[in-house]
DNA sequence: AGTTGCACCTGGCTGC
DNA sequence: TGCAGCCAGGTGCAAC
């Protein structure tokens, strides 16, 4: 499910409910998701006050008033929803709660529930001083909505890469937060082929090409529009309040194999790159 | 060192 | 209606 715009949408929903509240009770319903939960996970969280909820790449990071930071990743199918703790307790066997793996009951009376059918998500507790140097975070690239991201940054990051533009854009060590959908969308907006060599964004003298600038602007634009729309709702992904994001209606290329390109009338193609589907228009993406 | 392919899971959809 | 096969928003790791 979640790329940067979806994670940011979740962050905003959780921030409003969690920041300033204490974790009055935490329930962990299985020993692992993608990885085992930390030792004594619920116990270490109980009683902690949430001071801030941040996003880095596709990670959610809750700053606690103790010595640790709670790191959460949604994987492919993770989602959060917010209910009132006084409401019906999800009963065993209720279809909707089958994959509810963690619940946080807050001092405000709200209950935050983490649901993840595929269990590719995970949660981790990291001591604050070790946070920046932690393996999860010490090799993460620049934020595409940050001030330092532009055509020059793209050209510099990709200068010596031998992979395709598509694969390079998906590499979280270069740019943090892009995923399969928004890479396809940004490349289409920029009129660049996903098969083009990543290094071709720099001119021979190493300066950023006009293509690099176009691509950086397209990435910013598509991410900003998607965040404003509350992300994309594929399958049953929802925001924390249960509402659907609606950016999926704005996809111009993703999932449109066989349809006509809205910009040039060419046929949208689907190919496989690095094991993942790529959608692009052979007419206007060069 | 950088790049690619596979593995990890469940569920939804398509086509027989 | 049932079922096999394929596909899915991510990423860590082994193998080249």
PDB file of C-alpha atoms (C1' of nucleotides) in Angstrom:
ATOM      1  CA  UNK A   1       0.000   0.000   0.000  1.00  0.00           C
ATOM      2  CA  UNK A   2       1.925   2.822   1.361  1.00  0.00           C
ATOM      3  CA  UNK A   3       4.329   5.149  -0.311  1.00  0.00           C
ATOM      4  CA  UNK A   4       5.281   8.544   1.007  1.00  0.00           C
ATOM      5  CA  UNK A   5       1.863  10.216   0.485  1.00  0.00           C
ATOM      6  CA  UNK A   6      -0.007   7.378   2.191  1.00  0.00           C
ATOM      7  CA  UNK A   7       2.415   7.264   5.128  1.00  0.00           C
ATOM      8  CA  UNK A   8       2.196  11.034   5.475  1.00  0.00           C
ATOM      9  CA  UNK A   9      -1.601  10.822   5.449  1.00  0.00           C
ATOM     10  CA  UNK A  10      -1.489   8.202   8.192  1.00  0.00           C
ATOM     11  CA  UNK A  11       0.992  10.314  10.142  1.00  0.00           C
ATOM     12  CA  UNK A  12      -1.341  13.300  10.141  1.00  0.00           C
ATOM     13  CA  UNK A  13      -4.263  11.196  11.292  1.00  0.00           C
ATOM     14  CA  UNK A  14      -2.290   9.579  14.112  1.00  0.00           C
ATOM     15  CA  UNK A  15      -0.621  12.823  15.133  1.00  0.00           C
ATOM     16  CA  UNK A  16      -3.941  14.446  15.901  1.00  0.00           C
ATOM     17  CA  UNK A  17      -4.987  11.517  18.098  1.00  0.00           C
ATOM     18  CA  UNK A  18      -1.713  10.551  19.749  1.00  0.00           C
ATOM     19  CA  UNK A  19       0.508  13.525  20.411  1.00  0.00           C
ATOM     20  CA  UNK A  20       0.235  14.617  24.014  1.00  0.00           C
ATOM     21  CA  UNK A  21      -1.538  11.412  25.028  1.00  0.00           C
ATOM     22  CA  UNK A  22      -0.141   8.576  27.096  1.00  0.00           C
ATOM     23  CA  UNK A  23      -0.191   4.944  26.067  1.00  0.00           C
ATOM     24  CA  UNK A  24      -2.422   3.662  28.835  1.00  0.00           C
ATOM     25  CA  UNK A  25      -2.435   0.072  27.603  1.00  0.00           C
ATOM     26  CA  UNK A  26      -0.753  -1.743  24.711  1.00  0.00           C
ATOM     27  CA  UNK A  27      -1.753  -5.149  23.406  1.00  0.00           C
ATOM     28  CA  UNK A  28       0.499  -7.187  21.127  1.00  0.00           C
ATOM     29  CA  UNK A  29      -1.463 -10.097  19.687  1.00  0.00           C
ATOM     30  CA  UNK A  30       1.218 -12.142  17.974  1.00  0.00           C
ATOM     31  CA  UNK A  31       4.963 -12.582  18.441  1.00  0.00           C
ATOM     32  CA  UNK A  32       6.010 -11.158  15.110  1.00  0.00           C
ATOM     33  CA  UNK A  33       5.105  -9.299  11.965  1.00  0.00           C
ATOM     34  CA  UNK A  34       7.855  -9.229   9.396  1.00  0.00           C
ATOM     35  CA  UNK A  35      10.319  -9.376  12.285  1.00  0.00           C
ATOM     36  CA  UNK A  36       9.799 -10.386  15.908  1.00  0.00           C
ATOM     37  CA  UNK A  37       8.489  -7.594  18.106  1.00  0.00           C
ATOM     38  CA  UNK A  38      11.077  -6.173  20.528  1.00  0.00           C
ATOM     39  CA  UNK A  39      11.366  -7.925  23.883  1.00  0.00           C
ATOM     40  CA  UNK A  40       8.682  -6.798  26.350  1.00  0.00           C
ATOM     41  CA  UNK A  41       7.267  -4.514  23.662  1.00  0.00           C
ATOM     42  CA  UNK A  42       3.958  -3.669  25.332  1.00  0.00           C
ATOM     43  CA  UNK A  43       5.534  -3.268  28.741  1.00  0.00           C
ATOM     44  CA  UNK A  44       8.186  -0.856  27.480  1.00  0.00           C
ATOM     45  CA  UNK A  45       5.522   1.304  25.815  1.00  0.00           C
ATOM     46  CA  UNK A  46       2.921   1.358  28.544  1.00  0.00           C
ATOM     47  CA  UNK A  47       2.794   4.657  30.391  1.00  0.00           C
ATOM     48  CA  UNK A  48       4.865   6.513  27.794  1.00  0.00           C
ATOM     49  CA  UNK A  49       3.695   9.883  26.551  1.00  0.00           C
ATOM     50  CA  UNK A  50       3.839  10.541  22.802  1.00  0.00           C
ATOM     51  CA  UNK A  51       5.637  13.830  22.260  1.00  0.00           C
ATOM     52  CA  UNK A  52       5.733  13.929  18.465  1.00  0.00           C
ATOM     53  CA  UNK A  53       4.922  11.766  15.478  1.00  0.00           C
ATOM     54  CA  UNK A  54       7.315  12.154  12.567  1.00  0.00           C
ATOM     55  CA  UNK A  55       7.843  10.556   9.176  1.00  0.00           C
ATOM     56  CA  UNK A  56      11.165   9.652   7.607  1.00  0.00           C
ATOM     57  CA  UNK A  57      10.990   7.930   4.221  1.00  0.00           C
ATOM     58  CA  UNK A  58       8.128   5.427   4.685  1.00  0.00           C
ATOM     59  CA  UNK A  59       8.680   5.088   8.430  1.00  0.00           C
ATOM     60  CA  UNK A  60       6.491   6.514  11.168  1.00  0.00           C
ATOM     61  CA  UNK A  61       8.467   7.567  14.231  1.00  0.00           C
ATOM     62  CA  UNK A  62       6.826   8.260  17.573  1.00  0.00           C
ATOM     63  CA  UNK A  63       8.995  10.223  19.985  1.00  0.00           C
ATOM     64  CA  UNK A  64       8.258   9.078  23.527  1.00  0.00           C
ATOM     65  CA  UNK A  65       9.015  10.859  26.767  1.00  0.00           C
ATOM     66  CA  UNK A  66      11.187   7.965  27.899  1.00  0.00           C
ATOM     67  CA  UNK A  67      14.518   6.958  26.422  1.00  0.00           C
ATOM     68  CA  UNK A  68      13.130   5.192  23.384  1.00  0.00           C
ATOM     69  CA  UNK A  69      11.617   5.946  20.001  1.00  0.00           C
ATOM     70  CA  UNK A  70       8.853   3.782  18.477  1.00  0.00           C
ATOM     71  CA  UNK A  71       9.468   3.086  14.798  1.00  0.00           C
ATOM     72  CA  UNK A  72       6.659   1.684  12.649  1.00  0.00           C
ATOM     73  CA  UNK A  73       6.614   0.544   9.025  1.00  0.00           C
ATOM     74  CA  UNK A  74       3.414  -0.381   7.198  1.00  0.00           C
ATOM     75  CA  UNK A  75       4.972  -2.799   4.705  1.00  0.00           C
ATOM     76  CA  UNK A  76       2.572  -3.501   1.843  1.00  0.00           C
ATOM     77  CA  UNK A  77      -0.710  -3.896   3.666  1.00  0.00           C
ATOM     78  CA  UNK A  78      -0.429  -2.198   7.044  1.00  0.00           C
ATOM     79  CA  UNK A  79      -2.990   0.367   8.198  1.00  0.00           C
ATOM     80  CA  UNK A  80      -4.060   2.147  11.338  1.00  0.00           C
ATOM     81  CA  UNK A  81      -7.548   3.004  12.443  1.00  0.00           C
ATOM     82  CA  UNK A  82      -8.780   4.994  15.375  1.00  0.00           C
ATOM     83  CA  UNK A  83     -11.749   3.950  17.475  1.00  0.00           C
ATOM     84  CA  UNK A  84     -13.105   4.742  20.887  1.00  0.00           C
ATOM     85  CA  UNK A  85     -11.804   2.252  23.431  1.00  0.00           C
ATOM     86  CA  UNK A  86     -15.303   2.045  24.931  1.00  0.00           C
ATOM     87  CA  UNK A  87     -16.614   0.716  21.656  1.00  0.00           C
ATOM     88  CA  UNK A  88     -17.101  -2.966  20.941  1.00  0.00           C
ATOM     89  CA  UNK A  89     -13.999  -5.015  21.628  1.00  0.00           C
ATOM     90  CA  UNK A  90     -13.051  -6.784  18.395  1.00  0.00           C
ATOM     91  CA  UNK A  91     -14.224 -10.312  18.952  1.00  0.00           C
ATOM     92  CA  UNK A  92     -12.266 -13.365  17.937  1.00  0.00           C
ATOM     93  CA  UNK A  93     -13.539 -14.497  14.569  1.00  0.00           C
ATOM     94  CA  UNK A  94     -14.793 -11.103  13.465  1.00  0.00           C
ATOM     95  CA  UNK A  95     -13.471 -10.853   9.942  1.00  0.00           C
ATOM     96  CA  UNK A  96     -12.492  -7.253  10.314  1.00  0.00           C
ATOM     97  CA  UNK A  97     -10.270  -7.908  13.307  1.00  0.00           C
ATOM     98  CA  UNK A  98      -8.538 -11.065  12.098  1.00  0.00           C
ATOM     99  CA  UNK A  99      -5.393  -9.129  11.225  1.00  0.00           C
ATOM    100  CA  UNK A 100      -5.488  -6.592  14.038  1.00  0.00           C
ATOM    101  CA  UNK A 101      -2.058  -7.203  15.517  1.00  0.00           C
ATOM    102  CA  UNK A 102      -1.458  -4.315  17.910  1.00  0.00           C
ATOM    103  CA  UNK A 103      -3.737  -1.975  19.841  1.00  0.00           C
ATOM    104  CA  UNK A 104      -2.757   1.174  21.691  1.00  0.00           C
ATOM    105  CA  UNK A 105      -5.299   2.442  24.227  1.00  0.00           C
ATOM    106  CA  UNK A 106      -4.630   6.109  24.886  1.00  0.00           C
ATOM    107  CA  UNK A 107      -5.196   8.186  27.991  1.00  0.00           C
ATOM    108  CA  UNK A 108      -7.727  10.181  25.957  1.00  0.00           C
ATOM    109  CA  UNK A 109      -9.993   7.165  25.531  1.00  0.00           C
ATOM    110  CA  UNK A 110      -9.061   6.607  21.900  1.00  0.00           C
ATOM    111  CA  UNK A 111      -7.887   3.226  20.693  1.00  0.00           C
ATOM    112  CA  UNK A 112      -5.360   2.965  17.843  1.00  0.00           C
ATOM    113  CA  UNK A 113      -5.404  -0.359  16.016  1.00  0.00           C
ATOM    114  CA  UNK A 114      -2.713  -1.654  13.673  1.00  0.00           C
ATOM    115  CA  UNK A 115      -3.998  -4.076  11.026  1.00  0.00           C
ATOM    116  CA  UNK A 116      -1.729  -5.834   8.526  1.00  0.00           C
ATOM    117  CA  UNK A 117      -2.908  -8.912   6.586  1.00  0.00           C
ATOM    118  CA  UNK A 118       0.373  -9.639   4.850  1.00  0.00           C
ATOM    119  CA  UNK A 119       2.489  -8.823   7.887  1.00  0.00           C
ATOM    120  CA  UNK A 120       5.255  -7.152   5.891  1.00  0.00           C
ATOM    121  CA  UNK A 121       5.153  -4.253   8.330  1.00  0.00           C
ATOM    122  CA  UNK A 122       7.075  -4.138  11.599  1.00  0.00           C
ATOM    123  CA  UNK A 123       7.598  -2.173  14.789  1.00  0.00           C
ATOM    124  CA  UNK A 124      10.859  -1.443  16.522  1.00  0.00           C
ATOM    125  CA  UNK A 125      11.992   0.331  19.666  1.00  0.00           C
ATOM    126  CA  UNK A 126      15.252   2.237  19.408  1.00  0.00           C
ATOM    127  CA  UNK A 127      17.052   4.122  22.143  1.00  0.00           C
ATOM    128  CA  UNK A 128      17.120   7.777  21.237  1.00  0.00           C
ATOM    129  CA  UNK A 129      20.928   8.231  21.088  1.00  0.00           C
ATOM    130  CA  UNK A 130      21.229   5.246  18.750  1.00  0.00           C
ATOM    131  CA  UNK A 131      18.469   6.359  16.441  1.00  0.00           C
ATOM    132  CA  UNK A 132      20.439   8.182  13.726  1.00  0.00           C
ATOM    133  CA  UNK A 133      23.085   5.489  13.475  1.00  0.00           C
ATOM    134  CA  UNK A 134      20.573   2.625  13.501  1.00  0.00           C
ATOM    135  CA  UNK A 135      20.782   0.323  10.449  1.00  0.00           C
ATOM    136  CA  UNK A 136      17.189   1.225   9.539  1.00  0.00           C
ATOM    137  CA  UNK A 137      18.083   4.881   9.161  1.00  0.00           C
ATOM    138  CA  UNK A 138      21.784   5.292   8.528  1.00  0.00           C
ATOM    139  CA  UNK A 139      21.538   4.659   4.807  1.00  0.00           C
ATOM    140  CA  UNK A 140      18.361   6.479   3.856  1.00  0.00           C
ATOM    141  CA  UNK A 141      18.434   9.058   1.102  1.00  0.00           C
ATOM    142  CA  UNK A 142      17.090  12.572   0.857  1.00  0.00           C
ATOM    143  CA  UNK A 143      13.438  13.500   1.288  1.00  0.00           C
ATOM    144  CA  UNK A 144      11.898  14.353  -2.099  1.00  0.00           C
ATOM    145  CA  UNK A 145       9.752  17.066  -0.490  1.00  0.00           C
ATOM    146  CA  UNK A 146      12.722  18.535   1.376  1.00  0.00           C
ATOM    147  CA  UNK A 147      14.531  21.744   0.449  1.00  0.00           C
ATOM    148  CA  UNK A 148      17.673  19.968  -0.733  1.00  0.00           C
ATOM    149  CA  UNK A 149      15.895  17.949  -3.422  1.00  0.00           C
ATOM    150  CA  UNK A 150      16.086  19.341  -6.966  1.00  0.00           C
ATOM    151  CA  UNK A 151      17.390  18.496 -10.418  1.00  0.00           C
ATOM    152  CA  UNK A 152      20.986  18.997  -9.351  1.00  0.00           C
ATOM    153  CA  UNK A 153      20.551  16.577  -6.451  1.00  0.00           C
ATOM    154  CA  UNK A 154      19.003  13.981  -8.763  1.00  0.00           C
ATOM    155  CA  UNK A 155      21.774  14.309 -11.328  1.00  0.00           C
ATOM    156  CA  UNK A 156      24.445  14.056  -8.649  1.00  0.00           C
ATOM    157  CA  UNK A 157      22.853  11.033  -6.944  1.00  0.00           C
ATOM    158  CA  UNK A 158      22.458   9.130 -10.199  1.00  0.00           C
ATOM    159  CA  UNK A 159      25.678  10.219 -11.912  1.00  0.00           C
ATOM    160  CA  UNK A 160      27.476   6.897 -11.608  1.00  0.00           C
ATOM    161  CA  UNK A 161      24.536   4.541 -11.548  1.00  0.00           C
ATOM    162  CA  UNK A 162      24.342   1.850 -14.181  1.00  0.00           C
ATOM    163  CA  UNK A 163      20.711   0.970 -13.529  1.00  0.00           C
ATOM    164  CA  UNK A 164      17.554   2.244 -15.132  1.00  0.00           C
ATOM    165  CA  UNK A 165      15.869   5.428 -14.034  1.00  0.00           C
ATOM    166  CA  UNK A 166      12.996   3.338 -12.645  1.00  0.00           C
ATOM    167  CA  UNK A 167      15.224   1.210 -10.424  1.00  0.00           C
ATOM    168  CA  UNK A 168      17.268   4.200  -9.290  1.00  0.00           C
ATOM    169  CA  UNK A 169      14.176   6.124  -8.227  1.00  0.00           C
ATOM    170  CA  UNK A 170      12.941   3.161  -6.182  1.00  0.00           C
ATOM    171  CA  UNK A 171      16.239   2.916  -4.292  1.00  0.00           C
ATOM    172  CA  UNK A 172      15.516   4.324  -0.815  1.00  0.00           C
ATOM    173  CA  UNK A 173      19.231   4.966  -0.252  1.00  0.00           C
ATOM    174  CA  UNK A 174      19.121   7.726  -2.863  1.00  0.00           C
ATOM    175  CA  UNK A 175      15.636   9.183  -2.510  1.00  0.00           C
ATOM    176  CA  UNK A 176      13.451   8.224   0.421  1.00  0.00           C
ATOM    177  CA  UNK A 177       9.763   7.536   0.102  1.00  0.00           C
ATOM    178  CA  UNK A 178       9.054   6.910  -3.557  1.00  0.00           C
ATOM    179  CA  UNK A 179       7.428   3.611  -4.471  1.00  0.00           C
ATOM    180  CA  UNK A 180       6.196   1.878  -7.569  1.00  0.00           C
ATOM    181  CA  UNK A 181       3.135   4.010  -8.238  1.00  0.00           C
ATOM    182  CA  UNK A 182       4.596   7.468  -7.799  1.00  0.00           C
ATOM    183  CA  UNK A 183       7.769   6.614  -9.712  1.00  0.00           C
ATOM    184  CA  UNK A 184       5.634   5.592 -12.695  1.00  0.00           C
ATOM    185  CA  UNK A 185       3.505   8.721 -12.368  1.00  0.00           C
ATOM    186  CA  UNK A 186       6.466  11.094 -12.018  1.00  0.00           C
ATOM    187  CA  UNK A 187       8.296   9.616 -15.011  1.00  0.00           C
ATOM    188  CA  UNK A 188       5.182   9.994 -17.126  1.00  0.00           C
ATOM    189  CA  UNK A 189       4.695  13.613 -16.088  1.00  0.00           C
ATOM    190  CA  UNK A 190       8.348  14.329 -16.865  1.00  0.00           C
ATOM    191  CA  UNK A 191       8.131  12.595 -20.254  1.00  0.00           C
ATOM    192  CA  UNK A 192      11.031  10.298 -19.388  1.00  0.00           C
ATOM    193  CA  UNK A 193      11.302   6.600 -20.139  1.00  0.00           C
ATOM    194  CA  UNK A 194      11.668   4.321 -17.112  1.00  0.00           C
ATOM    195  CA  UNK A 195      14.198   2.366 -19.197  1.00  0.00           C
ATOM    196  CA  UNK A 196      16.530   5.312 -19.687  1.00  0.00           C
ATOM    197  CA  UNK A 197      19.894   5.035 -17.917  1.00  0.00           C
ATOM    198  CA  UNK A 198      19.788   6.777 -14.552  1.00  0.00           C
ATOM    199  CA  UNK A 199      23.135   8.423 -15.279  1.00  0.00           C
ATOM    200  CA  UNK A 200      21.662  10.200 -18.292  1.00  0.00           C
ATOM    201  CA  UNK A 201      20.152  12.864 -16.026  1.00  0.00           C
ATOM    202  CA  UNK A 202      23.535  14.583 -15.862  1.00  0.00           C
ATOM    203  CA  UNK A 203      25.141  16.410 -18.770  1.00  0.00           C
ATOM    204  CA  UNK A 204      28.617  15.417 -19.878  1.00  0.00           C
ATOM    205  CA  UNK A 205      30.134  18.143 -17.731  1.00  0.00           C
ATOM    206  CA  UNK A 206      28.236  16.820 -14.728  1.00  0.00           C
ATOM    207  CA  UNK A 207      25.693  19.641 -14.535  1.00  0.00           C
ATOM    208  CA  UNK A 208      22.041  18.680 -14.237  1.00  0.00           C
ATOM    209  CA  UNK A 209      20.213  18.402 -17.531  1.00  0.00           C
ATOM    210  CA  UNK A 210      16.833  19.954 -18.254  1.00  0.00           C
ATOM    211  CA  UNK A 211      15.491  16.409 -17.861  1.00  0.00           C
ATOM    212  CA  UNK A 212      16.748  16.240 -14.288  1.00  0.00           C
ATOM    213  CA  UNK A 213      14.999  19.478 -13.430  1.00  0.00           C
ATOM    214  CA  UNK A 214      11.788  18.334 -15.089  1.00  0.00           C
ATOM    215  CA  UNK A 215      11.876  15.049 -13.210  1.00  0.00           C
ATOM    216  CA  UNK A 216      12.537  16.648  -9.826  1.00  0.00           C
ATOM    217  CA  UNK A 217       9.625  19.019 -10.367  1.00  0.00           C
ATOM    218  CA  UNK A 218       7.369  16.164 -11.481  1.00  0.00           C
ATOM    219  CA  UNK A 219       8.238  14.152  -8.365  1.00  0.00           C
ATOM    220  CA  UNK A 220       7.456  17.074  -6.077  1.00  0.00           C
ATOM    221  CA  UNK A 221       4.225  17.839  -7.893  1.00  0.00           C
ATOM    222  CA  UNK A 222       2.859  14.319  -7.863  1.00  0.00           C
ATOM    223  CA  UNK A 223       3.739  13.778  -4.198  1.00  0.00           C
ATOM    224  CA  UNK A 224       2.248  17.100  -3.129  1.00  0.00           C
ATOM    225  CA  UNK A 225      -0.953  16.450  -5.039  1.00  0.00           C
ATOM    226  CA  UNK A 226      -1.241  12.961  -3.585  1.00  0.00           C
ATOM    227  CA  UNK A 227      -0.715  14.181  -0.019  1.00  0.00           C
ATOM    228  CA  UNK A 228      -3.364  16.849  -0.579  1.00  0.00           C
ATOM    229  CA  UNK A 229      -5.766  14.148  -1.781  1.00  0.00           C
ATOM    230  CA  UNK A 230      -5.150  12.007   1.299  1.00  0.00           C
ATOM    231  CA  UNK A 231      -3.085   9.435  -0.601  1.00  0.00           C
ATOM    232  CA  UNK A 232      -4.336   6.639  -2.818  1.00  0.00           C
ATOM    233  CA  UNK A 233      -6.809   3.946  -1.797  1.00  0.00           C
ATOM    234  CA  UNK A 234      -5.994   0.762  -3.630  1.00  0.00           C
ATOM    235  CA  UNK A 235      -7.719  -2.343  -2.374  1.00  0.00           C
ATOM    236  CA  UNK A 236      -9.067  -1.458   1.034  1.00  0.00           C
ATOM    237  CA  UNK A 237      -6.513   1.014   2.231  1.00  0.00           C
ATOM    238  CA  UNK A 238      -8.086   3.786   4.260  1.00  0.00           C
ATOM    239  CA  UNK A 239      -7.066   6.778   6.262  1.00  0.00           C
ATOM    240  CA  UNK A 240      -7.040   6.520  10.049  1.00  0.00           C
ATOM    241  CA  UNK A 241     -10.594   7.881  10.237  1.00  0.00           C
ATOM    242  CA  UNK A 242     -11.820   5.229   7.813  1.00  0.00           C
ATOM    243  CA  UNK A 243     -12.159   7.645   4.894  1.00  0.00           C
ATOM    244  CA  UNK A 244     -10.693   6.778   1.530  1.00  0.00           C
ATOM    245  CA  UNK A 245      -7.897   8.800  -0.055  1.00  0.00           C
ATOM    246  CA  UNK A 246      -8.785   9.660  -3.609  1.00  0.00           C
ATOM    247  CA  UNK A 247      -5.555  10.214  -5.510  1.00  0.00           C
ATOM    248  CA  UNK A 248      -5.985   6.874  -7.309  1.00  0.00           C
ATOM    249  CA  UNK A 249      -8.502   8.647  -9.533  1.00  0.00           C
ATOM    250  CA  UNK A 250      -5.659  10.901 -10.651  1.00  0.00           C
ATOM    251  CA  UNK A 251      -3.340   8.146 -11.863  1.00  0.00           C
ATOM    252  CA  UNK A 252      -2.367   8.971 -15.428  1.00  0.00           C
ATOM    253  CA  UNK A 253      -0.275   5.891 -16.178  1.00  0.00           C
ATOM    254  CA  UNK A 254      -0.218   3.405 -13.266  1.00  0.00           C
ATOM    255  CA  UNK A 255      -2.476   0.430 -13.867  1.00  0.00           C
ATOM    256  CA  UNK A 256      -3.539   1.667 -17.303  1.00  0.00           C
ATOM    257  CA  UNK A 257      -1.899  -0.960 -19.504  1.00  0.00           C
ATOM    258  CA  UNK A 258      -3.603  -1.120 -22.895  1.00  0.00           C
ATOM    259  CA  UNK A 259      -5.375   2.207 -22.471  1.00  0.00           C
ATOM    260  CA  UNK A 260      -4.520   5.325 -24.435  1.00  0.00           C
ATOM    261  CA  UNK A 261      -2.156   7.918 -22.994  1.00  0.00           C
ATOM    262  CA  UNK A 262      -4.137  11.034 -22.122  1.00  0.00           C
ATOM    263  CA  UNK A 263      -1.298  13.279 -23.248  1.00  0.00           C
ATOM    264  CA  UNK A 264      -0.271  11.835 -26.609  1.00  0.00           C
ATOM    265  CA  UNK A 265      -2.781   9.104 -27.440  1.00  0.00           C
ATOM    266  CA  UNK A 266      -0.114   6.408 -27.417  1.00  0.00           C
ATOM    267  CA  UNK A 267      -0.792   2.998 -25.930  1.00  0.00           C
ATOM    268  CA  UNK A 268       0.207   2.519 -22.321  1.00  0.00           C
ATOM    269  CA  UNK A 269       2.605  -0.394 -21.922  1.00  0.00           C
ATOM    270  CA  UNK A 270       3.302  -2.648 -18.987  1.00  0.00           C
ATOM    271  CA  UNK A 271       6.771  -4.095 -18.623  1.00  0.00           C
ATOM    272  CA  UNK A 272       8.662  -5.705 -15.760  1.00  0.00           C
ATOM    273  CA  UNK A 273      11.738  -4.053 -14.285  1.00  0.00           C
ATOM    274  CA  UNK A 274      13.594  -5.457 -11.303  1.00  0.00           C
ATOM    275  CA  UNK A 275      10.681  -7.817 -10.775  1.00  0.00           C
ATOM    276  CA  UNK A 276       8.080  -5.060 -10.553  1.00  0.00           C
ATOM    277  CA  UNK A 277       5.466  -3.777 -12.960  1.00  0.00           C
ATOM    278  CA  UNK A 278       6.308  -0.569 -14.797  1.00  0.00           C
ATOM    279  CA  UNK A 279       3.649   1.367 -16.718  1.00  0.00           C
ATOM    280  CA  UNK A 280       4.744   3.887 -19.318  1.00  0.00           C
ATOM    281  CA  UNK A 281       3.829   5.435 -22.636  1.00  0.00           C
ATOM    282  CA  UNK A 282       6.172   4.651 -25.490  1.00  0.00           C
ATOM    283  CA  UNK A 283       4.897   7.707 -27.332  1.00  0.00           C
ATOM    284  CA  UNK A 284       5.757  10.545 -24.988  1.00  0.00           C
ATOM    285  CA  UNK A 285       8.251   9.059 -22.535  1.00  0.00           C
ATOM    286  CA  UNK A 286      11.772   9.138 -23.970  1.00  0.00           C
TER     287      UNK A 286
ATOM    288  C1'  DA B   1      30.555  -2.069  -4.524  1.00  0.00           C
ATOM    289  C1'  DG B   2      26.640  -2.070  -7.104  1.00  0.00           C
ATOM    290  C1'  DT B   3      22.859  -4.553  -9.053  1.00  0.00           C
ATOM    291  C1'  DT B   4      19.436  -8.284  -9.525  1.00  0.00           C
ATOM    292  C1'  DG B   5      16.313 -11.924  -7.946  1.00  0.00           C
ATOM    293  C1'  DC B   6      14.064 -14.075  -4.485  1.00  0.00           C
ATOM    294  C1'  DA B   7      11.697 -14.520  -0.186  1.00  0.00           C
ATOM    295  C1'  DC B   8       8.540 -13.070   3.125  1.00  0.00           C
ATOM    296  C1'  DC B   9       2.682 -13.331   3.581  1.00  0.00           C
ATOM    297  C1'  DT B  10      -2.455 -13.008   2.634  1.00  0.00           C
ATOM    298  C1'  DG B  11      -6.258 -11.865  -0.206  1.00  0.00           C
ATOM    299  C1'  DG B  12      -8.568 -10.451  -4.339  1.00  0.00           C
ATOM    300  C1'  DC B  13      -9.354 -11.064  -9.023  1.00  0.00           C
ATOM    301  C1'  DT B  14      -9.525 -13.718 -13.508  1.00  0.00           C
ATOM    302  C1'  DG B  15     -10.394 -17.464 -16.188  1.00  0.00           C
ATOM    303  C1'  DC B  16     -11.389 -22.220 -16.710  1.00  0.00           C
TER     304       DC B  16
ATOM    305  C1'  DT C   1     -19.481 -22.503  -7.060  1.00  0.00           C
ATOM    306  C1'  DG C   2     -14.706 -23.972  -6.858  1.00  0.00           C
ATOM    307  C1'  DC C   3     -10.171 -23.675  -7.529  1.00  0.00           C
ATOM    308  C1'  DA C   4      -5.627 -22.780  -9.661  1.00  0.00           C
ATOM    309  C1'  DG C   5      -2.805 -19.201 -11.020  1.00  0.00           C
ATOM    310  C1'  DC C   6      -1.350 -14.639 -10.977  1.00  0.00           C
ATOM    311  C1'  DC C   7      -0.864 -10.200  -9.022  1.00  0.00           C
ATOM    312  C1'  DA C   8      -0.268  -6.487  -5.328  1.00  0.00           C
ATOM    313  C1'  DG C   9       1.674  -0.035  -2.702  1.00  0.00           C
ATOM    314  C1'  DG C  10       8.095  -2.827   0.307  1.00  0.00           C
ATOM    315  C1'  DT C  11      12.499  -4.208   1.458  1.00  0.00           C
ATOM    316  C1'  DG C  12      16.360  -7.311   3.424  1.00  0.00           C
ATOM    317  C1'  DC C  13      19.477 -10.513   1.908  1.00  0.00           C
ATOM    318  C1'  DA C  14      21.989 -13.872  -0.880  1.00  0.00           C
ATOM    319  C1'  DA C  15      24.059 -14.432  -5.081  1.00  0.00           C
ATOM    320  C1'  DC C  16      26.283 -12.677  -9.187  1.00  0.00           C
TER     321       DC C  16
END
